Tab-separated table of C-alpha atoms and ligand atoms in Angstrom:
chain	number	residue	atom	x	y	z
A	1	MET	CA	74.116	103.544	72.353
A	2	ALA	CA	71.850	100.686	73.424
A	3	ASP	CA	68.296	101.359	74.618
A	4	LEU	CA	68.107	99.404	77.856
A	5	LEU	CA	70.508	97.848	80.324
A	6	ILE	CA	69.301	95.743	83.248
A	7	ARG	CA	72.017	95.335	85.893
A	8	ASN	CA	72.458	92.570	88.465
A	9	ALA	CA	69.484	90.307	87.756
A	10	THR	CA	68.860	86.706	88.749
A	11	LEU	CA	67.532	84.520	85.910
A	12	PRO	CA	65.070	81.614	86.317
A	13	ASP	CA	67.847	79.089	85.575
A	14	GLY	CA	69.727	80.257	88.700
A	15	ARG	CA	72.377	82.518	87.144
A	16	THR	CA	72.975	85.555	89.375
A	17	GLY	CA	74.601	88.956	88.889
A	18	VAL	CA	73.557	88.978	85.243
A	19	ASP	CA	73.257	92.084	83.045
A	20	VAL	CA	70.915	92.178	80.038
A	21	LEU	CA	71.518	94.674	77.231
A	22	ALA	CA	68.832	95.488	74.636
A	23	ALA	CA	68.787	97.552	71.459
A	24	ASP	CA	66.181	97.968	68.716
A	25	GLY	CA	63.737	95.736	70.577
A	26	ARG	CA	66.113	92.763	70.815
A	27	ILE	CA	68.442	91.392	73.453
A	28	VAL	CA	72.038	91.911	72.309
A	29	ASN	CA	73.995	90.594	75.292
A	30	VAL	CA	73.413	88.585	78.489
A	31	ALA	CA	76.512	88.446	80.699
A	32	ARG	CA	78.082	89.571	83.948
A	33	ALA	CA	79.355	93.176	84.134
A	34	ILE	CA	78.555	94.222	80.565
A	35	ASP	CA	80.734	97.187	79.583
A	36	ALA	CA	78.187	99.334	77.760
A	37	ALA	CA	75.973	102.354	78.204
A	38	ALA	CA	72.252	102.549	77.491
A	39	ALA	CA	69.596	105.245	77.377
A	40	THR	CA	67.901	103.592	80.363
A	41	THR	CA	69.620	101.575	83.067
A	42	VAL	CA	67.704	99.588	85.700
A	43	ASP	CA	69.308	98.121	88.814
A	44	ALA	CA	67.542	94.800	89.401
A	45	GLY	CA	69.166	94.500	92.831
A	46	GLY	CA	69.539	90.722	92.496
A	47	ARG	CA	65.829	90.198	91.854
A	48	LEU	CA	64.381	87.707	89.384
A	49	LEU	CA	64.186	88.741	85.732
A	50	THR	CA	61.992	86.259	83.882
A	51	PRO	CA	60.740	85.981	80.318
A	52	PRO	CA	57.073	87.017	80.281
A	53	PHE	CA	54.320	84.771	81.552
A	54	VAL	CA	52.466	82.847	78.835
A	55	ASP	CA	48.911	81.531	79.187
A	56	ALA	CA	48.500	78.437	77.009
A	57	HIS	CA	44.739	78.156	77.554
A	58	PHE	CA	42.193	80.937	77.924
A	59	HIS	CA	38.711	82.061	76.824
A	60	LEU	CA	38.827	85.735	75.954
A	61	ASP	CA	35.322	85.782	74.443
A	62	SER	CA	33.626	84.881	77.735
A	63	THR	CA	35.919	86.660	80.170
A	64	LEU	CA	34.464	89.285	82.546
A	65	THR	CA	30.876	88.197	81.853
A	66	TYR	CA	30.389	86.815	85.370
A	67	GLY	CA	26.744	87.153	86.409
A	68	LEU	CA	25.473	87.594	82.826
A	69	PRO	CA	22.669	86.631	82.627
A	70	ARG	CA	23.023	84.735	85.943
A	71	VAL	CA	25.657	82.853	87.924
A	72	ASN	CA	26.540	79.165	87.714
A	73	GLU	CA	24.880	77.697	90.825
A	74	SER	CA	26.028	74.077	90.520
A	75	GLY	CA	29.632	74.985	89.645
A	76	THR	CA	29.720	72.268	86.982
A	77	LEU	CA	31.149	72.400	83.463
A	78	LEU	CA	27.770	71.461	82.026
A	79	GLU	CA	25.865	74.307	83.726
A	80	GLY	CA	28.643	76.644	82.554
A	81	ILE	CA	28.169	75.514	78.945
A	82	ALA	CA	24.362	75.906	79.269
A	83	LEU	CA	24.768	79.372	80.777
A	84	TRP	CA	27.164	80.426	78.006
A	85	GLY	CA	24.514	79.143	75.548
A	86	GLU	CA	21.988	81.539	77.145
A	87	LEU	CA	24.384	84.454	76.931
A	88	LYS	CA	25.671	83.815	73.397
A	89	PRO	CA	22.688	85.156	71.422
A	90	GLN	CA	22.824	88.363	73.492
A	91	LEU	CA	26.519	89.036	72.858
A	92	MET	CA	27.343	92.390	71.291
A	93	GLN	CA	30.592	92.728	69.394
A	94	ASP	CA	31.607	96.021	71.020
A	95	ALA	CA	31.095	94.593	74.483
A	96	VAL	CA	33.185	91.478	73.688
A	97	VAL	CA	35.992	93.709	72.372
A	98	GLU	CA	35.819	95.981	75.390
A	99	ARG	CA	35.944	93.115	77.901
A	100	ALA	CA	38.779	91.373	76.035
A	101	LEU	CA	40.831	94.570	75.905
A	102	ALA	CA	40.210	95.165	79.611
A	103	TYR	CA	41.481	91.648	80.321
A	104	CYS	CA	44.567	92.228	78.148
A	105	ASP	CA	45.319	95.330	80.264
A	106	TRP	CA	45.131	93.149	83.383
A	107	ALA	CA	47.451	90.666	81.663
A	108	VAL	CA	50.103	93.258	80.774
A	109	GLY	CA	50.050	94.572	84.349
A	110	ARG	CA	50.786	91.003	85.487
A	111	GLY	CA	53.629	90.477	82.994
A	112	LEU	CA	51.483	88.088	80.935
A	113	LEU	CA	52.411	88.958	77.339
A	114	ALA	CA	51.207	85.939	75.337
A	115	ILE	CA	47.803	84.252	75.462
A	116	ARG	CA	46.323	81.369	73.498
A	117	SER	CA	42.582	82.014	73.554
A	118	HIS	CA	39.891	79.673	72.357
A	119	VAL	CA	37.024	81.439	70.591
A	120	ASP	CA	33.615	79.817	70.257
A	121	VAL	CA	32.690	79.245	66.585
A	122	CYS	CA	29.236	77.728	67.173
A	123	ASP	CA	27.441	81.069	66.833
A	124	PRO	CA	26.817	81.325	63.068
A	125	ARG	CA	27.310	85.093	63.249
A	126	LEU	CA	30.947	84.446	64.254
A	127	LEU	CA	30.629	87.656	66.196
A	128	ALA	CA	33.143	86.645	68.861
A	129	VAL	CA	35.598	85.568	66.152
A	130	GLU	CA	35.396	88.987	64.499
A	131	ALA	CA	35.716	90.687	67.871
A	132	LEU	CA	38.820	88.727	68.905
A	133	LEU	CA	40.491	89.096	65.482
A	134	HIS	CA	40.085	92.837	66.001
A	135	VAL	CA	41.498	92.566	69.528
A	136	ARG	CA	44.459	90.488	68.256
A	137	GLU	CA	45.449	93.358	65.928
A	138	LYS	CA	44.856	95.986	68.552
A	139	VAL	CA	47.074	94.367	71.213
A	140	LYS	CA	49.802	93.230	68.787
A	141	PRO	CA	52.310	95.942	69.865
A	142	TYR	CA	52.344	94.604	73.424
A	143	LEU	CA	50.739	91.144	73.608
A	144	ASP	CA	50.824	88.012	71.407
A	145	LEU	CA	47.289	86.718	71.080
A	146	GLN	CA	46.821	83.338	69.389
A	147	LEU	CA	43.270	82.234	68.585
A	148	VAL	CA	41.833	78.709	68.511
A	149	ALA	CA	38.646	77.930	66.552
A	150	PHE	CA	36.704	76.220	69.328
A	151	PRO	CA	33.389	74.481	68.593
A	152	GLN	CA	32.053	74.778	72.161
A	153	ASP	CA	28.836	72.831	71.449
A	154	GLY	CA	30.618	70.032	69.548
A	155	VAL	CA	31.768	70.184	65.937
A	156	LEU	CA	29.508	67.244	64.987
A	157	ARG	CA	26.770	67.763	67.572
A	158	SER	CA	26.138	71.429	66.755
A	159	LYS	CA	24.532	72.091	63.393
A	160	GLY	CA	26.784	74.068	61.050
A	161	ALA	CA	29.711	74.085	63.470
A	162	LEU	CA	32.134	72.425	61.048
A	163	ASP	CA	31.453	75.042	58.369
A	164	ASN	CA	31.700	77.826	60.950
A	165	LEU	CA	35.034	76.452	62.111
A	166	LYS	CA	36.386	76.405	58.546
A	167	ARG	CA	35.120	79.959	58.004
A	168	ALA	CA	36.816	81.104	61.211
A	169	LEU	CA	40.130	79.616	60.032
A	170	ALA	CA	39.713	81.353	56.673
A	171	MET	CA	39.086	84.626	58.503
A	172	GLY	CA	42.477	84.317	60.228
A	173	VAL	CA	41.952	82.238	63.368
A	174	ASP	CA	45.234	80.404	63.973
A	175	VAL	CA	44.626	76.992	65.574
A	176	VAL	CA	42.117	74.112	65.195
A	177	GLY	CA	40.166	73.336	68.380
A	178	GLY	CA	37.678	70.658	69.431
A	179	ILE	CA	35.730	69.161	72.327
A	180	PRO	CA	35.367	65.401	71.712
A	181	HIS	CA	33.982	64.585	75.183
A	182	PHE	CA	30.995	66.869	74.525
A	183	GLU	CA	29.968	65.050	71.330
A	184	ARG	CA	26.972	62.725	71.807
A	185	THR	CA	28.854	59.428	71.936
A	186	MET	CA	32.406	58.151	72.379
A	187	GLY	CA	32.286	57.197	68.681
A	188	ASP	CA	31.315	60.710	67.619
A	189	GLY	CA	34.007	62.116	69.884
A	190	ALA	CA	36.667	59.971	68.187
A	191	ARG	CA	35.294	60.909	64.750
A	192	SER	CA	35.461	64.618	65.640
A	193	VAL	CA	39.130	64.232	66.581
A	194	ARG	CA	39.866	62.590	63.220
A	195	VAL	CA	37.971	65.209	61.185
A	196	LEU	CA	39.593	68.131	63.003
A	197	CYS	CA	43.137	66.718	62.820
A	198	GLU	CA	42.672	66.153	59.086
A	199	ILE	CA	41.687	69.806	58.638
A	200	ALA	CA	44.780	70.869	60.590
A	201	ALA	CA	47.034	68.611	58.506
A	202	GLU	CA	45.590	69.919	55.240
A	203	GLU	CA	45.920	73.541	56.277
A	204	GLY	CA	49.223	73.294	58.160
A	205	ARG	CA	47.647	74.403	61.451
A	206	LEU	CA	48.409	73.682	65.080
A	207	VAL	CA	45.775	71.740	67.054
A	208	ASP	CA	44.577	72.363	70.624
A	209	MET	CA	41.547	70.398	71.782
A	210	HIS	CA	39.596	70.476	74.987
A	211	CYS	CA	40.062	66.776	75.555
A	212	ASP	CA	38.492	64.496	78.164
A	213	GLU	CA	37.461	67.332	80.488
A	214	THR	CA	35.438	64.896	82.559
A	215	ASP	CA	35.784	62.623	85.586
A	216	ASP	CA	34.814	59.624	83.454
A	217	PRO	CA	37.862	57.298	83.457
A	218	HIS	CA	36.650	55.784	80.187
A	219	SER	CA	36.860	59.093	78.308
A	220	ARG	CA	39.891	58.208	76.196
A	221	HIS	CA	39.905	60.753	73.387
A	222	ILE	CA	43.515	61.650	74.205
A	223	GLU	CA	44.408	58.190	72.852
A	224	THR	CA	42.707	58.994	69.536
A	225	LEU	CA	44.275	62.459	69.484
A	226	ALA	CA	47.757	60.961	69.903
A	227	LEU	CA	47.113	58.281	67.283
A	228	GLU	CA	45.749	60.786	64.730
A	229	THR	CA	48.734	63.051	65.443
A	230	GLU	CA	51.064	60.228	64.456
A	231	ARG	CA	49.011	59.088	61.470
A	232	LEU	CA	48.925	62.608	60.002
A	233	GLY	CA	52.521	63.551	60.851
A	234	LEU	CA	51.478	66.330	63.226
A	235	GLN	CA	54.098	65.529	65.903
A	236	GLY	CA	55.020	68.593	67.971
A	237	ARG	CA	52.001	70.543	66.710
A	238	VAL	CA	49.173	69.123	68.830
A	239	THR	CA	48.029	69.904	72.375
A	240	GLY	CA	45.520	68.134	74.583
A	241	SER	CA	43.927	70.607	77.003
A	242	HIS	CA	42.557	69.544	80.401
A	243	LEU	CA	42.921	65.712	80.049
A	244	THR	CA	41.200	65.465	83.429
A	245	SER	CA	39.852	61.945	82.848
A	246	MET	CA	43.481	60.788	83.167
A	247	HIS	CA	43.188	61.618	86.874
A	248	SER	CA	40.563	58.902	87.269
A	249	MET	CA	41.918	56.343	84.807
A	250	ASP	CA	43.172	52.903	85.671
A	251	ASN	CA	46.932	53.002	86.343
A	252	TYR	CA	47.682	50.122	84.002
A	253	TYR	CA	45.935	51.851	81.110
A	254	VAL	CA	47.832	55.094	81.836
A	255	SER	CA	51.134	53.191	81.806
A	256	LYS	CA	50.358	52.388	78.159
A	257	LEU	CA	48.819	55.760	77.306
A	258	ILE	CA	51.642	58.087	78.409
A	259	PRO	CA	54.239	56.458	76.125
A	260	LEU	CA	51.807	56.907	73.218
A	261	ILE	CA	51.458	60.632	74.067
A	262	VAL	CA	55.269	60.912	74.194
A	263	GLU	CA	55.701	59.059	70.905
A	264	ALA	CA	53.181	61.390	69.221
A	265	GLY	CA	54.862	64.515	70.612
A	266	VAL	CA	51.509	65.731	71.966
A	267	SER	CA	51.710	68.494	74.601
A	268	ALA	CA	49.379	68.866	77.572
A	269	VAL	CA	47.759	71.845	79.256
A	270	ALA	CA	46.289	71.513	82.738
A	271	ASN	CA	44.131	74.308	84.106
A	272	PRO	CA	44.557	73.960	87.871
A	273	LEU	CA	42.118	76.639	89.083
A	274	ILE	CA	39.307	75.397	86.879
A	275	ASN	CA	40.071	71.692	87.177
A	276	ILE	CA	40.052	71.798	90.980
A	277	ALA	CA	36.838	73.876	90.970
A	278	ILE	CA	34.849	71.983	88.325
A	279	GLN	CA	35.972	68.350	88.520
A	280	GLY	CA	34.801	65.967	91.220
A	281	ARG	CA	31.417	67.721	91.489
A	282	HIS	CA	29.527	64.438	91.197
A	283	ASP	CA	31.591	62.850	93.981
A	284	THR	CA	30.562	62.657	97.624
A	285	TYR	CA	33.652	61.794	99.712
A	286	PRO	CA	36.448	61.305	98.942
A	287	LYS	CA	36.293	63.972	96.211
A	288	ARG	CA	38.667	63.614	93.295
A	289	ARG	CA	40.954	66.523	92.427
A	290	GLY	CA	40.426	66.038	88.726
A	291	MET	CA	43.650	67.578	87.436
A	292	THR	CA	45.577	65.502	84.908
A	293	ARG	CA	48.760	63.628	85.904
A	294	VAL	CA	51.145	66.554	85.595
A	295	PRO	CA	54.314	65.211	87.298
A	296	GLU	CA	54.006	61.843	85.537
A	297	LEU	CA	53.577	63.509	82.123
A	298	MET	CA	56.523	65.830	82.801
A	299	ALA	CA	58.711	62.929	83.976
A	300	ALA	CA	57.952	61.094	80.720
A	301	GLY	CA	59.122	64.119	78.714
A	302	VAL	CA	55.775	65.639	77.706
A	303	THR	CA	55.699	69.441	77.488
A	304	VAL	CA	53.130	70.476	80.093
A	305	ALA	CA	51.815	74.007	80.651
A	306	PHE	CA	49.335	75.433	83.123
A	307	GLY	CA	46.547	77.634	81.735
A	308	HIS	CA	44.263	80.125	83.458
A	309	ASP	CA	41.293	78.996	81.311
A	310	CYS	CA	38.657	81.324	82.771
A	311	VAL	CA	38.413	84.627	84.629
A	312	MET	CA	35.028	85.873	85.866
A	313	ASP	CA	32.848	83.970	83.398
A	314	PRO	CA	30.156	81.238	83.427
A	315	TRP	CA	32.706	78.693	84.668
A	316	TYR	CA	34.772	80.614	87.204
A	317	ALA	CA	34.030	83.627	89.382
A	318	LEU	CA	37.581	84.589	90.321
A	319	GLY	CA	40.997	85.272	88.776
A	320	SER	CA	43.007	88.319	87.734
A	321	ALA	CA	45.425	87.273	84.931
A	322	ASP	CA	47.936	86.168	87.565
A	323	MET	CA	49.824	83.161	86.158
A	324	LEU	CA	51.704	82.828	89.455
A	325	GLU	CA	48.368	82.147	91.146
A	326	VAL	CA	47.666	79.511	88.471
A	327	ALA	CA	51.060	77.840	88.958
A	328	ALA	CA	50.787	77.983	92.753
A	329	MET	CA	47.434	76.195	92.589
A	330	GLY	CA	48.937	73.662	90.147
A	331	LEU	CA	51.778	72.745	92.458
A	332	HIS	CA	49.393	72.277	95.385
A	333	VAL	CA	46.911	70.137	93.442
A	334	ALA	CA	49.715	67.996	91.969
A	335	HIS	CA	51.722	67.717	95.214
A	336	MET	CA	54.697	69.192	93.324
A	337	THR	CA	56.407	70.677	96.368
A	338	SER	CA	60.095	69.762	95.945
A	339	GLN	CA	62.380	72.597	94.809
A	340	ALA	CA	62.749	71.024	91.345
A	341	GLU	CA	59.004	70.455	91.026
A	342	MET	CA	58.134	74.012	92.055
A	343	ARG	CA	60.584	75.312	89.460
A	344	ALA	CA	58.913	73.027	86.898
A	345	CYS	CA	55.589	74.670	87.812
A	346	PHE	CA	57.144	78.084	87.129
A	347	ASP	CA	58.273	76.732	83.728
A	348	ALA	CA	54.683	75.604	83.091
A	349	VAL	CA	53.533	79.247	82.949
A	350	THR	CA	56.593	80.535	81.077
A	351	VAL	CA	58.891	78.499	78.839
A	352	ASN	CA	56.706	75.363	78.439
A	353	ALA	CA	53.681	77.441	77.477
A	354	ALA	CA	55.806	79.418	74.999
A	355	ARG	CA	56.872	76.130	73.383
A	356	ILE	CA	53.255	75.005	73.046
A	357	LEU	CA	52.317	78.280	71.326
A	358	HIS	CA	55.383	77.979	69.038
A	359	LEU	CA	56.275	81.523	70.147
A	360	ASP	CA	59.063	83.114	68.170
A	361	GLY	CA	61.987	84.856	69.886
A	362	TYR	CA	60.981	83.912	73.442
A	363	GLY	CA	63.533	83.783	76.279
A	364	ILE	CA	66.336	85.799	77.794
A	365	ALA	CA	69.191	85.228	75.341
A	366	PRO	CA	70.966	87.254	72.635
A	367	GLY	CA	68.849	87.658	69.508
A	368	ARG	CA	65.533	87.125	71.319
A	369	ARG	CA	62.940	89.844	71.702
A	370	ALA	CA	63.609	92.128	74.682
A	371	ASP	CA	60.503	90.965	76.563
A	372	PHE	CA	60.963	90.336	80.275
A	373	VAL	CA	59.505	90.960	83.706
A	374	LEU	CA	61.304	92.100	86.848
A	375	LEU	CA	59.721	90.447	89.882
A	376	GLN	CA	59.854	91.370	93.551
A	377	ALA	CA	61.374	87.983	94.357
A	378	ARG	CA	64.779	86.389	94.377
A	379	ASP	CA	63.976	83.167	92.504
A	380	PRO	CA	61.061	81.272	90.901
A	381	VAL	CA	60.063	79.532	94.140
A	382	GLU	CA	59.875	82.830	96.001
A	383	ALA	CA	57.915	84.289	93.086
A	384	LEU	CA	55.365	81.479	93.493
A	385	ARG	CA	55.209	81.814	97.259
A	386	LEU	CA	54.569	85.556	97.120
A	387	ARG	CA	52.612	85.776	93.823
A	388	ALA	CA	55.386	88.342	93.440
A	389	THR	CA	54.684	91.893	92.346
A	390	ARG	CA	55.624	92.604	88.741
A	391	LEU	CA	57.853	95.612	89.384
A	392	MET	CA	58.563	96.286	85.691
A	393	VAL	CA	57.248	94.685	82.490
A	394	PHE	CA	59.203	95.201	79.255
A	395	ARG	CA	58.061	94.477	75.713
A	396	GLY	CA	60.621	94.922	72.942
A	397	GLY	CA	62.834	96.804	75.383
A	398	ARG	CA	60.073	99.287	76.199
A	399	LEU	CA	58.551	99.603	79.676
A	400	VAL	CA	54.842	98.727	79.274
A	401	ALA	CA	53.801	98.345	82.930
A	402	GLU	CA	55.176	98.931	86.407
A	403	SER	CA	53.906	98.378	89.936
A	404	PRO	CA	55.192	99.677	93.243
A	405	PRO	CA	56.768	97.018	95.464
A	406	ALA	CA	54.409	95.299	97.902
A	407	VAL	CA	55.474	96.358	101.408
A	408	ALA	CA	53.787	96.910	104.729
A	409	THR	CA	54.742	99.711	107.070
A	410	LEU	CA	54.883	98.391	110.619
A	411	HIS	CA	53.960	100.424	113.675
A	412	LEU	CA	55.693	98.232	116.236
A	413	ASP	CA	58.248	99.616	118.655
A	414	GLY	CA	61.695	98.118	118.246
A	415	ARG	CA	60.903	96.419	114.923
A	416	PRO	CA	62.086	97.470	111.449
A	417	PRO	CA	59.547	99.862	109.916
A	418	ARG	CA	59.025	97.980	106.645
A	419	VAL	CA	58.382	94.338	105.787
A	420	ASP	CA	58.174	92.863	102.252
A	421	TRP	CA	57.966	89.069	102.852
A	422	THR	CA	61.049	88.217	100.771
A	423	ARG	CA	63.453	85.708	102.325
A	424	PRO	CA	65.857	87.445	104.729
A	425	ALA	CA	69.337	87.663	103.135
B	501	LIG	ZN1	38.914	75.923	78.076
């Protein structure tokens, strides 16, 4: 007998009345009216069953440190980096582990079962690296954690950072990171991209750089990143995170840049909550939004994901591992309000992000891992509108989290007693 049978689900691609059968941690059948029995049967009642949420860009070493040792008063990226620099020498490994595990619990409760986290390698103790490697093992049964060796203070600018980064990779960190716009000059930024891509090519690693996270329209490291990707044969393995300078760039230049990004097979991650909060801080009015050109990149065929980036840390005071909140902010900032565009924003926190992480066995199809989330919503657009409750979260066919449906009990004469904000049938 199979382990789990979900009856009458709606899938993100629009299929309705679908049953999903799982055994030994894998999906064995996805069809209407499956004739089989299982140890556990769940009636989805026509609600949306989605593959888990995936966060393509996060910082698990700084999460939940908000207020330590003080808060970011200016709200800028640069004060955030300075503040993190104050906190770094005081970090204790146990505390980093504890906070990261607490965040992973939040994530599982929200149906977020895969996270790519950058980890700062500029502290020569590599204390955060050790902490997050430990966390990666600890959460493995229920959450895929991918780590990026991230030289927060600049791989060339910060003494010893290049060696630290290589040590972190040798210790088991997965992906090569970078931050070219924080190097001292444009030239150094370009050189850092070259050096880091060469390391990735030699070691067969993926690349994910914080790239052009600035309002400066002349910050063009994404161009170098795309060119180096092509030169080194890294197509499909490289991601540019943030790319906020593209918001402010000259349109003619962008018309030449996007085809280069496509040609190089470079993916993009926008971080809507952080980009809208941090960018444009030097503007008076009008204030720029500062998020990269998401619909234009998607239309050209670039894989674009939305990341959460920060939760309660030196850069951002809010957040709760809710990728629907991230996607909802993304669609507002990018004016992506048509039905197709809103669905694309849902993809940006599920299937697109999974592609960027090169996640194995992702998706609701036979042979894939039995990971999925039952939402209190009828379709992806309703899920975004309601930041829908994750009724049940499954990992390998096993229930790992559940939440009661969000409802209000009304005390109004002549009205139905309960309201749940889903679209009336
Ligand atoms: Zn980041």
